[in-house]
Structures are given as structure tokens and as C-alpha cells.
């Protein structure tokens, strides 16, 4: 009987311990939840992190900007957490904006990406972007715009492909993966604050293993997306005498080796709707002009990339079955500059 009583007391004791497992949980109204993280570096060498945090004011949601400085990004974030009136929760960060004074330093940018990827709090699915402006100005400008809300900066990258196909998003994990890729480089969107809109998309910086090699305009960036087999649906193109909208697109790539030289046959199929045209302009003229523009744009970008040994199209991945893994590591320097591409565009009207 005595043993049975001790056993019951033990069960009760263990239950009490388990009930205390949530002692350190903070209520949602006791937490500060930033959505955007800006990273820059002071001239003296200190990192400056800028957080854009939603706040409720007069029944509308605006945002405030909080800044922290430190010898490392971790210490700067720690100081913000220490000085904040609430517990700061970094797990909901959706966008990271890096100022160009850091982005143009390969070692610095690589270190930032590795830090973000290794962080237990900042999600690796967070998007990353670059700005030529002061990060603080970009994040604080949101409150100057009428009719916007605290998540507008993040929403800028999530309009949907049909609405703004030239605007793309690059998550942290994808940028981290590119640091170790031998066959595919990456494009990171470049933004700045707008006068009447929250942000303006300026194009993309092309990075090879964390080093910025070039900057492309929005229309060139969209071409890169198409060559990576991402749909061009919703894209509007002005031909001077007509304006068209792309309703669908697809691409077929066929790799081959001839005398150990890589060749790639590429056929891009595009369906379009004509939005407006000048009097007397035929369908044939619209189709021929659009095909000419796209082909010219492609070969300009290809030449630029081959000269810098930067494969933003990811063409090297098409040769994984034709070139050995050992040799494919030298794709950028030995094979890609010699790559011959037979690029064909076929435009059809709906």
C-alpha cells in the first residue's frame, strides 16, 4: 500500500514538471516582430542592422525603424533585443536588404549569406535584395506613402507572375546554394525607394560565387527567367508601332558535344495578345519584330556572360549527362566561353 502511494505521488510530481514546460513562452502582444532586415556597414567598420517593424496606430498598421550597431551582425541584433521593450522575434523576417557597400565585397557578402543560412532564427526562405541607397532610407520611406501598410515592401515581391513577371524573388537558401555551384550563377533583385510607390525595381545584379559580375536591366532579367524555364506570362513589350502582352511561353533545350565543344539548341515558344497597334500594321510584322528583338537581346546577354565566365542561364546543368562531374567543375572557364547556342524564337498569336 505504501509503495502504491509513493507511485501515485511520483506520477503527480512528473505531471507538474511537464506542465511547466512553457514557462518562457511570450504572448504575441508581448513580442516585437520585424518583417524586413537591412544590413549595411559603417565607415568605421561596424555593422548596422535596420529593422522595419509593423505597429498599430490609429487603427491602421504603419511601421517603425529600429537600428542596432555592432562588430558583428549577431551583436547588432543582440543589442536591439536587449534594448527593446518587448521580446524581439526574428523568425518572421521575410526580406533582407543588403546595402551595396557590402554587396560589392565578395568576402563580406559571402559571410552574410553564410550567417543568414546558419541562423537558427532568421528563416532561410527569406528573400534577399540589394540597394544602392542607404538601407535606413529605403525602409523608412514606407510611412511617407499614402495608402500603404507595413507589409508593402515584402508584398512588392509577391504580386504574382501574371501581374509583374519581370520582378522576381531570390531566397537566402538559393543564394547560399549558388556559392558552391559550378554550373549556375544567380541574379539578385536591385531595388530603391520610389517617390510615389514604396519601391522601384531597377534590375538585377548577377553574382558568381558571391561576387557581383554585372547588372542587368529589368527586360534582360526577364529573359534570364525565361531561359531558366520560368513562364513569361503577363510581360508587356512595346515594339514602337504596337504593344503586346505575353500570354504563355515555354522553352526546349537540347545539349550536345561536338569535338568536345558544347552546343545547345534552344527553341523559345511565345504566345501573345496584341494590345494596340498603329494603322496598317500586320500580324506578320509584329511577329517578325518581336522575334528579332528577343533574339538580339539574348545574344547580347550571352556574349556578355561568356566574356565574364558567368553562367546566369544555368546552361551547364544541361550537360550533366554529357560531361563528367570532374570536368563539369571547370564549366565556367573551359566549356561555357566556347558554348555555341542555336537560339530560335517562335511567336504565335492567340
GROMACS .gro file of C-alpha atoms in nm:
model
  350
    1UNK     CA    1   0.000   0.000   0.000
    2UNK     CA    2   0.283   0.234   0.087
    3UNK     CA    3   0.458   0.163  -0.241
    4UNK     CA    4   0.136   0.231  -0.430
    5UNK     CA    5   0.103   0.571  -0.258
    6UNK     CA    6   0.462   0.663  -0.347
    7UNK     CA    7   0.398   0.563  -0.706
    8UNK     CA    8   0.095   0.796  -0.725
    9UNK     CA    9   0.294   1.082  -0.574
   10UNK     CA   10   0.566   1.025  -0.834
   11UNK     CA   11   0.311   1.044  -1.118
   12UNK     CA   12   0.167   1.369  -0.982
   13UNK     CA   13   0.514   1.518  -0.942
   14UNK     CA   14   0.613   1.435  -1.302
   15UNK     CA   15   0.287   1.582  -1.432
   16UNK     CA   16   0.360   1.911  -1.255
   17UNK     CA   17   0.706   1.925  -1.413
   18UNK     CA   18   0.564   1.872  -1.762
   19UNK     CA   19   0.303   2.141  -1.709
   20UNK     CA   20   0.584   2.393  -1.651
   21UNK     CA   21   0.733   2.333  -1.997
   22UNK     CA   22   0.602   2.661  -2.145
   23UNK     CA   23   0.726   2.897  -1.878
   24UNK     CA   24   0.936   3.102  -2.123
   25UNK     CA   25   0.672   3.150  -2.396
   26UNK     CA   26   0.584   3.513  -2.472
   27UNK     CA   27   0.233   3.620  -2.568
   28UNK     CA   28   0.201   3.763  -2.919
   29UNK     CA   29   0.122   4.109  -2.779
   30UNK     CA   30   0.448   4.099  -2.582
   31UNK     CA   31   0.662   4.033  -2.888
   32UNK     CA   32   0.814   4.267  -3.147
   33UNK     CA   33   0.802   4.104  -3.491
   34UNK     CA   34   1.015   4.269  -3.764
   35UNK     CA   35   0.936   4.186  -4.127
   36UNK     CA   36   1.236   4.339  -4.307
   37UNK     CA   37   1.604   4.336  -4.209
   38UNK     CA   38   1.851   4.581  -4.363
   39UNK     CA   39   2.227   4.523  -4.342
   40UNK     CA   40   2.498   4.783  -4.404
   41UNK     CA   41   2.837   4.875  -4.266
   42UNK     CA   42   2.962   5.198  -4.115
   43UNK     CA   43   3.282   5.361  -4.236
   44UNK     CA   44   3.439   5.279  -3.900
   45UNK     CA   45   3.385   4.908  -3.961
   46UNK     CA   46   3.075   4.845  -3.751
   47UNK     CA   47   2.778   4.660  -3.893
   48UNK     CA   48   2.448   4.844  -3.887
   49UNK     CA   49   2.126   4.643  -3.893
   50UNK     CA   50   1.795   4.814  -3.958
   51UNK     CA   51   1.463   4.653  -3.874
   52UNK     CA   52   1.127   4.750  -4.020
   53UNK     CA   53   0.864   4.665  -3.759
   54UNK     CA   54   0.483   4.685  -3.801
   55UNK     CA   55   0.298   4.888  -3.538
   56UNK     CA   56  -0.070   4.965  -3.491
   57UNK     CA   57  -0.152   5.335  -3.493
   58UNK     CA   58  -0.499   5.488  -3.501
   59UNK     CA   59  -0.649   5.158  -3.617
   60UNK     CA   60  -0.411   5.144  -3.916
   61UNK     CA   61  -0.089   4.950  -3.949
   62UNK     CA   62   0.227   5.152  -4.014
   63UNK     CA   63   0.587   5.072  -3.929
   64UNK     CA   64   0.880   5.195  -3.730
   65UNK     CA   65   1.250   5.159  -3.799
   66UNK     CA   66   1.489   5.035  -3.531
   67UNK     CA   67   1.867   5.044  -3.573
   68UNK     CA   68   2.140   4.849  -3.398
   69UNK     CA   69   2.518   4.857  -3.441
   70UNK     CA   70   2.788   4.608  -3.354
   71UNK     CA   71   3.114   4.445  -3.455
   72UNK     CA   72   2.912   4.155  -3.597
   73UNK     CA   73   2.557   4.120  -3.726
   74UNK     CA   74   2.481   3.893  -3.432
   75UNK     CA   75   2.594   4.151  -3.177
   76UNK     CA   76   2.393   4.426  -3.350
   77UNK     CA   77   2.078   4.211  -3.345
   78UNK     CA   78   2.150   4.126  -2.982
   79UNK     CA   79   2.170   4.492  -2.882
   80UNK     CA   80   1.832   4.558  -3.042
   81UNK     CA   81   1.685   4.266  -2.850
   82UNK     CA   82   1.841   4.388  -2.525
   83UNK     CA   83   1.716   4.746  -2.561
   84UNK     CA   84   1.369   4.659  -2.690
   85UNK     CA   85   1.071   4.697  -2.458
   86UNK     CA   86   0.937   4.361  -2.585
   87UNK     CA   87   1.089   4.029  -2.684
   88UNK     CA   88   1.214   4.061  -3.044
   89UNK     CA   89   1.117   3.766  -3.264
   90UNK     CA   90   1.337   3.735  -3.575
   91UNK     CA   91   1.166   3.420  -3.704
   92UNK     CA   92   0.913   3.619  -3.910
   93UNK     CA   93   1.164   3.818  -4.117
   94UNK     CA   94   1.054   3.797  -4.481
   95UNK     CA   95   1.302   4.020  -4.665
   96UNK     CA   96   1.670   4.107  -4.620
   97UNK     CA   97   1.806   4.417  -4.796
   98UNK     CA   98   2.186   4.447  -4.827
   99UNK     CA   99   2.342   4.785  -4.900
  100UNK     CA  100   2.577   4.791  -5.198
  101UNK     CA  101   2.882   4.891  -4.991
  102UNK     CA  102   2.868   4.536  -4.856
  103UNK     CA  103   2.722   4.361  -5.159
  104UNK     CA  104   3.017   4.463  -5.378
  105UNK     CA  105   3.265   4.299  -5.140
  106UNK     CA  106   3.268   3.927  -5.215
  107UNK     CA  107   3.408   3.818  -4.880
  108UNK     CA  108   3.162   4.034  -4.686
  109UNK     CA  109   2.858   3.925  -4.886
  110UNK     CA  110   2.956   3.559  -4.869
  111UNK     CA  111   2.991   3.590  -4.492
  112UNK     CA  112   2.646   3.750  -4.464
  113UNK     CA  113   2.483   3.474  -4.670
  114UNK     CA  114   2.651   3.203  -4.463
  115UNK     CA  115   2.544   3.376  -4.142
  116UNK     CA  116   2.183   3.401  -4.261
  117UNK     CA  117   2.180   3.038  -4.371
  118UNK     CA  118   2.325   2.919  -4.041
  119UNK     CA  119   2.099   3.133  -3.823
  120UNK     CA  120   1.850   2.937  -3.615
  121UNK     CA  121   1.612   3.233  -3.605
  122UNK     CA  122   1.617   3.405  -3.944
  123UNK     CA  123   1.433   3.185  -4.197
  124UNK     CA  124   1.636   3.062  -4.495
  125UNK     CA  125   1.326   3.117  -4.712
  126UNK     CA  126   1.354   3.494  -4.652
  127UNK     CA  127   1.408   3.688  -4.973
  128UNK     CA  128   1.725   3.886  -5.035
  129UNK     CA  129   1.772   4.209  -5.235
  130UNK     CA  130   2.039   4.474  -5.293
  131UNK     CA  131   2.004   4.853  -5.283
  132UNK     CA  132   2.234   5.137  -5.387
  133UNK     CA  133   2.063   5.368  -5.139
  134UNK     CA  134   2.101   5.394  -4.765
  135UNK     CA  135   1.912   5.095  -4.622
  136UNK     CA  136   1.758   5.308  -4.349
  137UNK     CA  137   1.609   5.545  -4.608
  138UNK     CA  138   1.462   5.256  -4.807
  139UNK     CA  139   1.291   5.101  -4.504
  140UNK     CA  140   1.171   5.427  -4.350
  141UNK     CA  141   1.022   5.570  -4.671
  142UNK     CA  142   0.718   5.344  -4.644
  143UNK     CA  143   0.544   5.577  -4.397
  144UNK     CA  144   0.569   5.866  -4.646
  145UNK     CA  145   0.343   5.688  -4.896
  146UNK     CA  146  -0.032   5.727  -4.878
  147UNK     CA  147  -0.240   5.410  -4.862
  148UNK     CA  148   0.040   5.161  -4.798
  149UNK     CA  149   0.082   4.932  -4.499
  150UNK     CA  150   0.369   4.778  -4.307
  151UNK     CA  151   0.399   4.466  -4.525
  152UNK     CA  152   0.411   4.661  -4.854
  153UNK     CA  153   0.787   4.616  -4.901
  154UNK     CA  154   0.758   4.238  -4.881
  155UNK     CA  155   0.437   4.238  -5.088
  156UNK     CA  156   0.631   4.413  -5.366
  157UNK     CA  157   0.797   4.079  -5.448
  158UNK     CA  158   0.476   3.877  -5.427
  159UNK     CA  159   0.240   4.031  -5.680
  160UNK     CA  160   0.219   3.707  -5.875
  161UNK     CA  161   0.380   3.619  -6.207
  162UNK     CA  162   0.083   3.733  -6.414
  163UNK     CA  163   0.098   4.088  -6.275
  164UNK     CA  164   0.469   4.172  -6.277
  165UNK     CA  165   0.671   3.888  -6.437
  166UNK     CA  166   0.992   4.092  -6.455
  167UNK     CA  167   1.003   4.119  -6.075
  168UNK     CA  168   1.144   3.802  -5.927
  169UNK     CA  169   1.247   3.687  -5.582
  170UNK     CA  170   1.565   3.519  -5.460
  171UNK     CA  171   1.554   3.336  -5.125
  172UNK     CA  172   1.857   3.312  -4.896
  173UNK     CA  173   1.889   2.935  -4.940
  174UNK     CA  174   1.910   2.970  -5.319
  175UNK     CA  175   2.181   3.232  -5.294
  176UNK     CA  176   2.370   3.012  -5.047
  177UNK     CA  177   2.350   2.718  -5.288
  178UNK     CA  178   2.495   2.932  -5.569
  179UNK     CA  179   2.813   2.986  -5.366
  180UNK     CA  180   2.902   2.621  -5.428
  181UNK     CA  181   2.759   2.568  -5.777
  182UNK     CA  182   2.992   2.506  -6.069
  183UNK     CA  183   2.726   2.533  -6.339
  184UNK     CA  184   2.476   2.801  -6.240
  185UNK     CA  185   2.509   3.156  -6.112
  186UNK     CA  186   2.237   3.372  -5.964
  187UNK     CA  187   2.054   3.702  -6.009
  188UNK     CA  188   1.959   3.915  -5.709
  189UNK     CA  189   1.699   4.194  -5.747
  190UNK     CA  190   1.811   4.556  -5.707
  191UNK     CA  191   1.562   4.800  -5.554
  192UNK     CA  192   1.538   5.161  -5.441
  193UNK     CA  193   1.271   5.370  -5.274
  194UNK     CA  194   1.019   5.538  -5.502
  195UNK     CA  195   0.866   5.884  -5.493
  196UNK     CA  196   0.506   5.771  -5.523
  197UNK     CA  197   0.548   5.397  -5.473
  198UNK     CA  198   0.716   5.205  -5.194
  199UNK     CA  199   0.988   5.056  -5.415
  200UNK     CA  200   1.123   5.072  -5.769
  201UNK     CA  201   1.272   4.763  -5.935
  202UNK     CA  202   1.597   4.860  -6.112
  203UNK     CA  203   1.700   4.521  -6.246
  204UNK     CA  204   1.931   4.259  -6.103
  205UNK     CA  205   2.291   4.210  -6.002
  206UNK     CA  206   2.449   3.893  -6.144
  207UNK     CA  207   2.659   3.709  -5.888
  208UNK     CA  208   2.919   3.434  -5.933
  209UNK     CA  209   3.013   3.265  -5.607
  210UNK     CA  210   2.913   3.577  -5.414
  211UNK     CA  211   3.090   3.824  -5.644
  212UNK     CA  212   2.886   4.079  -5.842
  213UNK     CA  213   2.983   4.047  -6.207
  214UNK     CA  214   2.731   4.269  -6.384
  215UNK     CA  215   2.393   4.441  -6.361
  216UNK     CA  216   2.103   4.374  -6.597
  217UNK     CA  217   1.801   4.585  -6.682
  218UNK     CA  218   1.451   4.455  -6.600
  219UNK     CA  219   1.387   4.335  -6.958
  220UNK     CA  220   1.716   4.142  -6.958
  221UNK     CA  221   1.632   3.991  -6.622
  222UNK     CA  222   1.301   3.868  -6.761
  223UNK     CA  223   1.484   3.699  -7.048
  224UNK     CA  224   1.702   3.517  -6.796
  225UNK     CA  225   1.390   3.388  -6.621
  226UNK     CA  226   1.251   3.258  -6.949
  227UNK     CA  227   1.575   3.077  -7.034
  228UNK     CA  228   1.556   2.916  -6.689
  229UNK     CA  229   1.217   2.780  -6.798
  230UNK     CA  230   1.009   3.026  -6.597
  231UNK     CA  231   0.695   3.150  -6.771
  232UNK     CA  232   0.693   3.497  -6.925
  233UNK     CA  233   0.315   3.526  -6.888
  234UNK     CA  234   0.197   3.883  -6.831
  235UNK     CA  235   0.503   4.051  -6.984
  236UNK     CA  236   0.418   4.365  -7.186
  237UNK     CA  237   0.650   4.459  -7.472
  238UNK     CA  238   0.640   4.781  -7.674
  239UNK     CA  239   0.752   4.749  -8.036
  240UNK     CA  240   0.709   5.116  -8.122
  241UNK     CA  241   0.429   5.051  -8.369
  242UNK     CA  242   0.245   4.801  -8.145
  243UNK     CA  243   0.220   4.680  -7.787
  244UNK     CA  244   0.179   4.314  -7.698
  245UNK     CA  245   0.127   4.103  -7.387
  246UNK     CA  246   0.275   3.755  -7.350
  247UNK     CA  247   0.003   3.505  -7.259
  248UNK     CA  248   0.230   3.199  -7.236
  249UNK     CA  249   0.585   3.083  -7.301
  250UNK     CA  250   0.789   2.763  -7.296
  251UNK     CA  251   1.142   2.665  -7.390
  252UNK     CA  252   1.309   2.345  -7.508
  253UNK     CA  253   1.684   2.293  -7.463
  254UNK     CA  254   1.881   2.017  -7.637
  255UNK     CA  255   2.252   1.986  -7.541
  256UNK     CA  256   2.522   1.811  -7.743
  257UNK     CA  257   2.901   1.779  -7.769
  258UNK     CA  258   3.088   1.807  -8.099
  259UNK     CA  259   3.465   1.756  -8.089
  260UNK     CA  260   3.437   1.811  -7.712
  261UNK     CA  261   3.282   2.154  -7.777
  262UNK     CA  262   2.940   2.219  -7.617
  263UNK     CA  263   2.643   2.312  -7.834
  264UNK     CA  264   2.289   2.390  -7.730
  265UNK     CA  265   1.978   2.404  -7.943
  266UNK     CA  266   1.718   2.630  -7.784
  267UNK     CA  267   1.367   2.693  -7.908
  268UNK     CA  268   1.153   2.951  -7.730
  269UNK     CA  269   0.779   2.942  -7.799
  270UNK     CA  270   0.579   3.252  -7.710
  271UNK     CA  271   0.207   3.319  -7.737
  272UNK     CA  272   0.096   3.682  -7.744
  273UNK     CA  273  -0.206   3.907  -7.746
  274UNK     CA  274  -0.189   4.240  -7.929
  275UNK     CA  275  -0.297   4.522  -7.700
  276UNK     CA  276  -0.272   4.804  -7.954
  277UNK     CA  277  -0.121   4.873  -8.294
  278UNK     CA  278  -0.081   5.153  -8.546
  279UNK     CA  279  -0.299   5.159  -8.854
  280UNK     CA  280  -0.180   4.924  -9.126
  281UNK     CA  281   0.047   4.714  -8.902
  282UNK     CA  282   0.008   4.345  -8.988
  283UNK     CA  283   0.035   4.042  -8.761
  284UNK     CA  284   0.335   3.925  -8.961
  285UNK     CA  285   0.524   4.249  -8.895
  286UNK     CA  286   0.453   4.228  -8.520
  287UNK     CA  287   0.571   3.865  -8.503
  288UNK     CA  288   0.890   3.926  -8.702
  289UNK     CA  289   0.984   4.233  -8.498
  290UNK     CA  290   0.926   4.060  -8.164
  291UNK     CA  291   1.130   3.757  -8.269
  292UNK     CA  292   1.413   3.986  -8.384
  293UNK     CA  293   1.416   4.184  -8.056
  294UNK     CA  294   1.421   3.874  -7.834
  295UNK     CA  295   1.695   3.703  -8.035
  296UNK     CA  296   1.911   4.018  -8.037
  297UNK     CA  297   1.861   4.063  -7.663
  298UNK     CA  298   1.957   3.701  -7.594
  299UNK     CA  299   2.281   3.706  -7.791
  300UNK     CA  300   2.385   4.035  -7.630
  301UNK     CA  301   2.339   3.886  -7.283
  302UNK     CA  302   2.507   3.557  -7.383
  303UNK     CA  303   2.815   3.739  -7.517
  304UNK     CA  304   2.835   3.948  -7.202
  305UNK     CA  305   2.814   3.640  -6.980
  306UNK     CA  306   3.065   3.436  -7.180
  307UNK     CA  307   3.318   3.719  -7.157
  308UNK     CA  308   3.284   3.724  -6.777
  309UNK     CA  309   3.265   3.342  -6.748
  310UNK     CA  310   2.930   3.373  -6.569
  311UNK     CA  311   2.654   3.125  -6.650
  312UNK     CA  312   2.342   3.301  -6.528
  313UNK     CA  313   2.126   3.085  -6.757
  314UNK     CA  314   2.236   2.764  -6.585
  315UNK     CA  315   2.320   2.607  -6.922
  316UNK     CA  316   2.591   2.397  -6.758
  317UNK     CA  317   2.324   2.192  -6.582
  318UNK     CA  318   2.200   2.071  -6.921
  319UNK     CA  319   2.535   1.897  -6.978
  320UNK     CA  320   2.543   1.689  -6.661
  321UNK     CA  321   2.483   1.370  -6.863
  322UNK     CA  322   2.740   1.459  -7.130
  323UNK     CA  323   3.033   1.594  -6.928
  324UNK     CA  324   3.187   1.416  -6.631
  325UNK     CA  325   3.140   1.560  -6.284
  326UNK     CA  326   3.515   1.623  -6.258
  327UNK     CA  327   3.526   1.820  -6.583
  328UNK     CA  328   3.199   1.998  -6.516
  329UNK     CA  329   3.365   2.176  -6.225
  330UNK     CA  330   3.554   2.372  -6.490
  331UNK     CA  331   3.238   2.454  -6.686
  332UNK     CA  332   3.258   2.833  -6.647
  333UNK     CA  333   3.620   2.869  -6.757
  334UNK     CA  334   3.670   2.589  -7.011
  335UNK     CA  335   3.335   2.499  -7.163
  336UNK     CA  336   3.095   2.792  -7.126
  337UNK     CA  337   3.310   3.051  -7.316
  338UNK     CA  338   3.315   2.805  -7.610
  339UNK     CA  339   2.943   2.725  -7.595
  340UNK     CA  340   2.757   2.765  -7.924
  341UNK     CA  341   2.385   2.831  -7.888
  342UNK     CA  342   2.138   2.788  -8.172
  343UNK     CA  343   1.863   3.012  -8.040
  344UNK     CA  344   1.528   3.020  -8.217
  345UNK     CA  345   1.217   3.216  -8.124
  346UNK     CA  346   0.870   3.125  -8.248
  347UNK     CA  347   0.589   3.371  -8.178
  348UNK     CA  348   0.222   3.283  -8.221
  349UNK     CA  349  -0.088   3.495  -8.170
  350UNK     CA  350  -0.387   3.380  -7.970
   0.00000   0.00000   0.00000
